Amino acid sequence: MDRVQGLQLFIRVVETGSFSKASADMGLTQPTATKHVAALEARLGARLLYRSTRGVTPTEVGALYYDKCKRIAQELEEADNLALLLQSRVGGQLRISTSVAFGRRVMTPLVLRFMREHPDLSVDLSFDDRYVNLVEQGVDVALRMGRLADSTLGARFLGLNPWLLAASPAYLQAHGTPDSAEAVAAHPCLVYSSVQGDERWSFTLPDGRIQTVPVKGPLRSNNLSAVLSACRAGMGLAVLPHYVARVSLNEGALVPVLPTLSLPSQELHAVYPSPKLLPGKVQVFVNWLQAQLGERWWEKNLEQEPAPAAGPAQAHPPA
């Protein structure tokens, strides 16, 4: 029995006036409780309790010792409550890591909205397409695309990130529209070098078969904005995430190509340093984020916010 549990046992013995009741409250046997209090008295070199047929009462030393133990127990309970409060409140600093394109187009408007709902929270939002060690960098939560490697990290599945093949109308008018996956190989292609097999694009055919096509073209980049810009400029076909292409598709600057074929989707996860003892601010943020990234989230204008209410007109600036 550790000292905290022993302290709690002694308090219960004094308060109930009975070894049997105290031991039952603590989930112990009566001999164990009696033996522990006897060992406590031997260690202190003082009798703490009077035993009689009527029950157990504290000695003068025992009463003073009980008062001190009671205050210690209350301090421990307050410390536990403080830890729970800090774990559950949405305040302090939340450190978030995400990739550059997803961070700029998706996470930034969402994080700003979350901060408006939780004004006591400050956020450190970092963008990096390289792997970030959450523990070494002190990151609370990271947003990651693709399958997760087995690790000791905690994770929450948030949804899928679908991709599409796209081109500008001007490009298709000048070069024609491919009518099959094989025909894509004959077109100049703009390659995003970080995912989707680099210079080999895989398509799922209507019958479920996978067809992989080697591609090449005038631009290869690890930056999605560069690939998007080249595609809008009519330099070739591009494979892009829907969330990156959404505005261009809505504007008509890009159009889907071979829409009956599908490209691999990436899994989207929120990842945190440990699967246990998740801080309250992280738990609340991940739950909120999961609600925002609902069905077909990539089609939503996440930056669209209601205009703030106008304040009363002022004839003169405040002093």
CSV table of C-alpha atoms in Angstrom, one decimal, residues 2-315:
chain,number,residue,atom,x,y,z
A,2,ASP,CA,1.5,3.4,-1.0
A,3,ARG,CA,1.5,6.4,1.4
A,4,VAL,CA,-1.4,8.2,-0.3
A,5,GLN,CA,-3.6,5.1,-0.1
A,6,GLY,CA,-2.5,4.6,3.5
A,7,LEU,CA,-3.3,8.2,4.3
A,8,GLN,CA,-6.8,7.8,2.8
A,9,LEU,CA,-7.3,4.6,4.8
A,10,PHE,CA,-6.3,6.3,8.1
A,11,ILE,CA,-8.8,9.1,7.4
A,12,ARG,CA,-11.6,6.6,6.7
A,13,VAL,CA,-10.8,4.7,9.9
A,14,VAL,CA,-11.1,7.9,12.0
A,15,GLU,CA,-14.3,9.1,10.2
A,16,THR,CA,-16.1,5.8,10.3
A,17,GLY,CA,-14.8,4.7,13.7
A,18,SER,CA,-14.4,1.2,12.4
A,19,PHE,CA,-11.7,-0.8,10.7
A,20,SER,CA,-14.2,-3.0,9.0
A,21,LYS,CA,-16.2,-0.1,7.5
A,22,ALA,CA,-13.0,1.7,6.4
A,23,SER,CA,-11.5,-1.4,4.8
A,24,ALA,CA,-14.8,-2.1,3.0
A,25,ASP,CA,-14.8,1.5,1.7
A,26,MET,CA,-11.2,1.1,0.4
A,27,GLY,CA,-11.8,-2.4,-1.1
A,28,LEU,CA,-9.4,-4.0,1.4
A,29,THR,CA,-9.6,-6.8,3.9
A,30,GLN,CA,-9.9,-5.8,7.6
A,31,PRO,CA,-6.6,-7.6,8.5
A,32,THR,CA,-4.8,-5.6,5.8
A,33,ALA,CA,-6.3,-2.3,7.1
A,34,THR,CA,-5.4,-3.2,10.8
A,35,LYS,CA,-1.9,-4.3,9.8
A,36,HIS,CA,-1.3,-1.1,7.9
A,37,VAL,CA,-2.3,1.2,10.7
A,38,ALA,CA,-0.2,-0.8,13.2
A,39,ALA,CA,2.8,-0.3,10.9
A,40,LEU,CA,2.0,3.4,10.6
A,41,GLU,CA,2.0,3.7,14.4
A,42,ALA,CA,5.3,1.8,14.6
A,43,ARG,CA,6.9,4.1,12.0
A,44,LEU,CA,5.7,7.2,13.8
A,45,GLY,CA,6.5,5.9,17.3
A,46,ALA,CA,3.1,7.0,18.6
A,47,ARG,CA,-0.3,5.5,19.2
A,48,LEU,CA,-2.8,7.1,16.8
A,49,LEU,CA,-6.0,5.2,17.7
A,50,TYR,CA,-7.7,3.7,20.7
A,51,ARG,CA,-9.3,0.3,20.0
A,52,SER,CA,-12.3,-0.7,22.1
A,53,THR,CA,-15.5,-2.8,21.8
A,54,ARG,CA,-17.3,0.4,21.0
A,55,GLY,CA,-15.1,1.2,18.0
A,56,VAL,CA,-12.0,3.2,17.2
A,57,THR,CA,-11.3,6.7,18.3
A,58,PRO,CA,-8.2,8.9,17.7
A,59,THR,CA,-5.7,9.7,20.4
A,60,GLU,CA,-4.6,13.3,20.9
A,61,VAL,CA,-1.7,12.7,18.5
A,62,GLY,CA,-4.0,10.7,16.2
A,63,ALA,CA,-6.5,13.6,16.1
A,64,LEU,CA,-3.7,16.1,15.1
A,65,TYR,CA,-2.4,13.6,12.6
A,66,TYR,CA,-5.9,13.2,11.1
A,67,ASP,CA,-6.3,17.0,10.7
A,68,LYS,CA,-3.0,17.2,8.8
A,69,CYS,CA,-3.8,14.1,6.7
A,70,LYS,CA,-7.2,15.6,5.8
A,71,ARG,CA,-5.7,18.8,4.6
A,72,ILE,CA,-3.2,16.9,2.5
A,73,ALA,CA,-6.0,14.8,1.0
A,74,GLN,CA,-7.9,18.0,0.1
A,75,GLU,CA,-4.8,19.5,-1.5
A,76,LEU,CA,-4.4,16.3,-3.6
A,77,GLU,CA,-8.0,16.4,-4.7
A,78,GLU,CA,-7.6,20.1,-5.7
A,79,ALA,CA,-4.5,19.2,-7.7
A,80,ASP,CA,-6.3,16.4,-9.5
A,81,ASN,CA,-9.2,18.8,-10.2
A,82,LEU,CA,-6.9,21.4,-11.5
A,83,ALA,CA,-5.2,18.9,-13.9
A,84,LEU,CA,-8.6,17.8,-15.2
A,85,LEU,CA,-9.7,21.4,-15.7
A,86,LEU,CA,-6.6,22.2,-17.6
A,87,GLN,CA,-7.1,19.1,-19.7
A,88,SER,CA,-10.7,20.0,-20.5
A,89,ARG,CA,-10.6,23.7,-21.1
A,90,VAL,CA,-10.0,25.1,-24.6
A,91,GLY,CA,-7.3,27.6,-23.8
A,92,GLY,CA,-3.6,28.1,-23.9
A,93,GLN,CA,-1.6,27.4,-27.0
A,94,LEU,CA,-2.5,24.8,-29.6
A,95,ARG,CA,0.4,23.8,-32.0
A,96,ILE,CA,-0.8,22.5,-35.3
A,97,SER,CA,1.2,21.1,-38.2
A,98,THR,CA,0.0,20.6,-41.8
A,99,SER,CA,1.1,20.4,-45.4
A,100,VAL,CA,1.5,23.7,-47.3
A,101,ALA,CA,-1.4,23.3,-49.8
A,102,PHE,CA,-3.9,21.8,-47.4
A,103,GLY,CA,-2.8,24.3,-44.7
A,104,ARG,CA,-3.3,27.3,-46.9
A,105,ARG,CA,-6.6,26.3,-48.6
A,106,VAL,CA,-8.3,24.2,-45.9
A,107,MET,CA,-6.8,24.5,-42.5
A,108,THR,CA,-6.3,28.3,-42.3
A,109,PRO,CA,-10.0,29.2,-42.7
A,110,LEU,CA,-11.0,26.4,-40.4
A,111,VAL,CA,-8.5,27.3,-37.7
A,112,LEU,CA,-9.5,30.9,-37.8
A,113,ARG,CA,-13.1,29.9,-37.4
A,114,PHE,CA,-12.2,27.7,-34.4
A,115,MET,CA,-10.3,30.5,-32.8
A,116,ARG,CA,-13.3,32.8,-33.1
A,117,GLU,CA,-15.3,30.2,-31.2
A,118,HIS,CA,-12.6,29.8,-28.5
A,119,PRO,CA,-11.1,33.3,-27.9
A,120,ASP,CA,-8.9,32.0,-25.0
A,121,LEU,CA,-7.0,29.9,-27.4
A,122,SER,CA,-3.8,30.9,-29.3
A,123,VAL,CA,-2.6,28.8,-32.2
A,124,ASP,CA,0.8,28.1,-33.7
A,125,LEU,CA,0.0,26.9,-37.2
A,126,SER,CA,3.0,25.6,-39.2
A,127,PHE,CA,3.1,24.5,-42.8
A,128,ASP,CA,5.7,21.8,-43.9
A,129,ASP,CA,5.5,19.2,-46.7
A,130,ARG,CA,8.3,17.2,-44.9
A,131,TYR,CA,7.7,14.7,-42.2
A,132,VAL,CA,7.5,16.4,-38.8
A,133,ASN,CA,8.4,14.6,-35.6
A,134,LEU,CA,5.5,15.7,-33.3
A,135,VAL,CA,7.3,14.9,-30.0
A,136,GLU,CA,10.6,16.7,-30.9
A,137,GLN,CA,8.8,19.7,-32.4
A,138,GLY,CA,6.3,20.0,-29.6
A,139,VAL,CA,3.3,19.7,-32.0
A,140,ASP,CA,-0.1,19.0,-30.4
A,141,VAL,CA,-1.9,17.8,-33.6
A,142,ALA,CA,-0.8,17.2,-37.2
A,143,LEU,CA,-3.0,16.8,-40.3
A,144,ARG,CA,-1.6,14.0,-42.5
A,145,MET,CA,-2.5,12.6,-45.9
A,146,GLY,CA,-2.1,9.0,-46.9
A,147,ARG,CA,-1.9,5.7,-45.0
A,148,LEU,CA,-0.2,6.0,-41.5
A,149,ALA,CA,2.8,3.9,-40.7
A,150,ASP,CA,2.4,1.8,-37.5
A,151,SER,CA,3.7,3.9,-34.6
A,152,THR,CA,3.0,4.9,-31.1
A,153,LEU,CA,1.1,8.1,-32.2
A,154,GLY,CA,-2.5,8.6,-31.6
A,155,ALA,CA,-4.7,9.2,-34.7
A,156,ARG,CA,-8.3,10.0,-35.8
A,157,PHE,CA,-9.6,9.3,-39.3
A,158,LEU,CA,-11.2,12.4,-40.7
A,159,GLY,CA,-12.1,11.4,-44.2
A,160,LEU,CA,-10.8,11.0,-47.7
A,161,ASN,CA,-9.0,13.4,-50.0
A,162,PRO,CA,-10.0,12.6,-53.6
A,163,TRP,CA,-8.1,13.6,-56.7
A,164,LEU,CA,-9.1,14.2,-60.3
A,165,LEU,CA,-7.6,14.6,-63.8
A,166,ALA,CA,-8.1,18.2,-65.1
A,167,ALA,CA,-7.1,20.5,-67.9
A,168,SER,CA,-8.0,24.0,-69.1
A,169,PRO,CA,-10.6,24.4,-71.8
A,170,ALA,CA,-8.0,26.2,-74.0
A,171,TYR,CA,-5.7,23.2,-73.7
A,172,LEU,CA,-8.4,20.7,-74.6
A,173,GLN,CA,-9.4,22.8,-77.6
A,174,ALA,CA,-5.9,22.9,-78.9
A,175,HIS,CA,-4.8,19.3,-78.1
A,176,GLY,CA,-8.1,17.4,-77.9
A,177,THR,CA,-9.6,15.5,-75.0
A,178,PRO,CA,-8.2,12.0,-74.2
A,179,ASP,CA,-10.9,9.3,-74.4
A,180,SER,CA,-9.1,6.6,-72.3
A,181,ALA,CA,-6.5,6.1,-69.7
A,182,GLU,CA,-4.0,5.0,-72.4
A,183,ALA,CA,-4.6,8.2,-74.3
A,184,VAL,CA,-3.3,10.3,-71.4
A,185,ALA,CA,0.2,9.1,-72.0
A,186,ALA,CA,0.2,10.9,-75.4
A,187,HIS,CA,-0.5,14.3,-73.7
A,188,PRO,CA,2.0,16.6,-72.0
A,189,CYS,CA,1.4,16.0,-68.3
A,190,LEU,CA,2.2,18.3,-65.3
A,191,VAL,CA,3.6,16.1,-62.6
A,192,TYR,CA,3.2,16.6,-58.8
A,193,SER,CA,6.2,14.8,-57.6
A,194,SER,CA,5.2,14.1,-54.0
A,195,VAL,CA,2.3,11.6,-54.4
A,196,GLN,CA,0.2,9.6,-56.8
A,197,GLY,CA,3.2,7.5,-58.0
A,198,ASP,CA,5.1,10.4,-59.3
A,199,GLU,CA,5.3,10.0,-63.1
A,200,ARG,CA,3.0,7.0,-63.2
A,201,TRP,CA,-0.7,7.7,-62.8
A,202,SER,CA,-3.1,5.0,-61.7
A,203,PHE,CA,-6.8,5.0,-62.8
A,204,THR,CA,-9.6,2.8,-61.6
A,205,LEU,CA,-11.7,1.8,-64.6
A,206,PRO,CA,-15.5,1.4,-64.5
A,207,ASP,CA,-15.2,-2.4,-64.1
A,208,GLY,CA,-12.9,-2.0,-61.1
A,209,ARG,CA,-9.6,-2.8,-62.9
A,210,ILE,CA,-6.6,-0.6,-62.1
A,211,GLN,CA,-4.7,0.8,-65.1
A,212,THR,CA,-1.3,2.6,-64.6
A,213,VAL,CA,-0.1,5.0,-67.2
A,214,PRO,CA,3.4,6.4,-67.5
A,215,VAL,CA,3.4,10.2,-68.1
A,216,LYS,CA,5.8,13.0,-68.9
A,217,GLY,CA,5.6,16.7,-69.6
A,218,PRO,CA,7.0,20.2,-69.4
A,219,LEU,CA,6.7,20.6,-65.6
A,220,ARG,CA,7.5,18.5,-62.6
A,221,SER,CA,7.1,20.1,-59.1
A,222,ASN,CA,6.6,19.3,-55.5
A,223,ASN,CA,4.3,22.3,-55.1
A,224,LEU,CA,0.6,21.9,-55.9
A,225,SER,CA,0.2,25.6,-56.6
A,226,ALA,CA,2.8,25.5,-59.3
A,227,VAL,CA,1.1,22.5,-60.9
A,228,LEU,CA,-2.3,24.2,-60.7
A,229,SER,CA,-0.9,27.4,-62.2
A,230,ALA,CA,0.6,25.5,-65.2
A,231,CYS,CA,-2.6,23.6,-65.7
A,232,ARG,CA,-4.7,26.8,-65.7
A,233,ALA,CA,-2.2,28.3,-68.2
A,234,GLY,CA,-3.0,25.4,-70.7
A,235,MET,CA,0.4,23.7,-70.4
A,236,GLY,CA,-1.0,20.2,-70.0
A,237,LEU,CA,-3.1,17.7,-68.0
A,238,ALA,CA,-2.7,17.6,-64.3
A,239,VAL,CA,-3.8,15.3,-61.4
A,240,LEU,CA,-4.9,17.5,-58.6
A,241,PRO,CA,-6.7,17.2,-55.2
A,242,HIS,CA,-10.3,18.3,-55.5
A,243,TYR,CA,-9.8,20.9,-52.8
A,244,VAL,CA,-7.0,22.5,-54.8
A,245,ALA,CA,-8.9,22.5,-58.1
A,246,ARG,CA,-12.3,23.5,-56.6
A,247,VAL,CA,-12.2,27.2,-57.3
A,248,SER,CA,-10.7,26.8,-60.8
A,249,LEU,CA,-13.4,24.2,-61.6
A,250,ASN,CA,-16.2,26.6,-60.4
A,251,GLU,CA,-14.7,29.4,-62.4
A,252,GLY,CA,-14.5,27.3,-65.5
A,253,ALA,CA,-10.7,27.8,-65.7
A,254,LEU,CA,-10.4,24.0,-65.4
A,255,VAL,CA,-12.6,21.1,-66.4
A,256,PRO,CA,-12.5,17.5,-65.3
A,257,VAL,CA,-11.0,15.0,-67.8
A,258,LEU,CA,-12.2,11.3,-67.9
A,259,PRO,CA,-14.6,11.8,-65.1
A,260,THR,CA,-15.8,8.2,-65.3
A,261,LEU,CA,-12.4,7.1,-64.2
A,262,SER,CA,-11.2,7.6,-60.6
A,263,LEU,CA,-7.8,8.2,-59.1
A,264,PRO,CA,-6.6,7.0,-55.7
A,265,SER,CA,-7.9,8.9,-52.7
A,266,GLN,CA,-5.7,9.7,-49.8
A,267,GLU,CA,-6.8,9.1,-46.2
A,268,LEU,CA,-6.8,12.2,-44.0
A,269,HIS,CA,-5.9,11.8,-40.3
A,270,ALA,CA,-5.5,14.0,-37.3
A,271,VAL,CA,-2.3,12.7,-35.6
A,272,TYR,CA,-1.2,13.5,-32.0
A,273,PRO,CA,1.9,12.5,-29.9
A,274,SER,CA,0.1,9.9,-27.8
A,275,PRO,CA,-3.2,7.9,-28.0
A,276,LYS,CA,-3.7,8.3,-24.2
A,277,LEU,CA,-4.3,11.3,-22.0
A,278,LEU,CA,-5.3,13.5,-24.9
A,279,PRO,CA,-5.4,17.2,-23.8
A,280,GLY,CA,-8.8,18.7,-23.8
A,281,LYS,CA,-8.0,21.4,-26.3
A,282,VAL,CA,-6.8,18.7,-28.8
A,283,GLN,CA,-9.8,16.5,-28.2
A,284,VAL,CA,-12.2,19.5,-28.7
A,285,PHE,CA,-10.3,20.6,-31.8
A,286,VAL,CA,-10.2,17.2,-33.4
A,287,ASN,CA,-13.9,16.6,-32.7
A,288,TRP,CA,-14.8,20.0,-34.2
A,289,LEU,CA,-12.6,19.4,-37.2
A,290,GLN,CA,-14.2,16.0,-37.9
A,291,ALA,CA,-17.6,17.7,-37.9
A,292,GLN,CA,-16.4,20.4,-40.4
A,293,LEU,CA,-14.8,17.8,-42.8
A,294,GLY,CA,-18.0,16.0,-43.4
A,295,GLU,CA,-19.4,14.5,-46.6
A,296,ARG,CA,-17.8,16.0,-49.7
A,297,TRP,CA,-16.0,18.6,-47.7
A,298,TRP,CA,-13.7,19.3,-50.7
A,299,GLU,CA,-16.6,21.0,-52.5
A,300,LYS,CA,-17.3,23.5,-49.8
A,301,ASN,CA,-16.1,27.0,-49.7
A,302,LEU,CA,-14.5,26.8,-46.3
A,303,GLU,CA,-13.3,30.4,-46.5
A,304,GLN,CA,-16.9,31.7,-46.7
A,305,GLU,CA,-17.8,33.3,-43.5
A,306,PRO,CA,-20.8,35.4,-42.5
A,307,ALA,CA,-19.9,39.1,-42.4
A,308,PRO,CA,-19.3,40.4,-38.9
A,309,ALA,CA,-22.1,42.5,-37.5
A,310,ALA,CA,-21.5,46.2,-38.0
A,311,GLY,CA,-21.0,48.2,-34.9
A,312,PRO,CA,-22.9,51.5,-34.2
A,313,ALA,CA,-21.8,54.4,-36.4
A,314,GLN,CA,-19.4,56.9,-34.7
A,315,ALA,CA,-19.4,60.5,-35.6
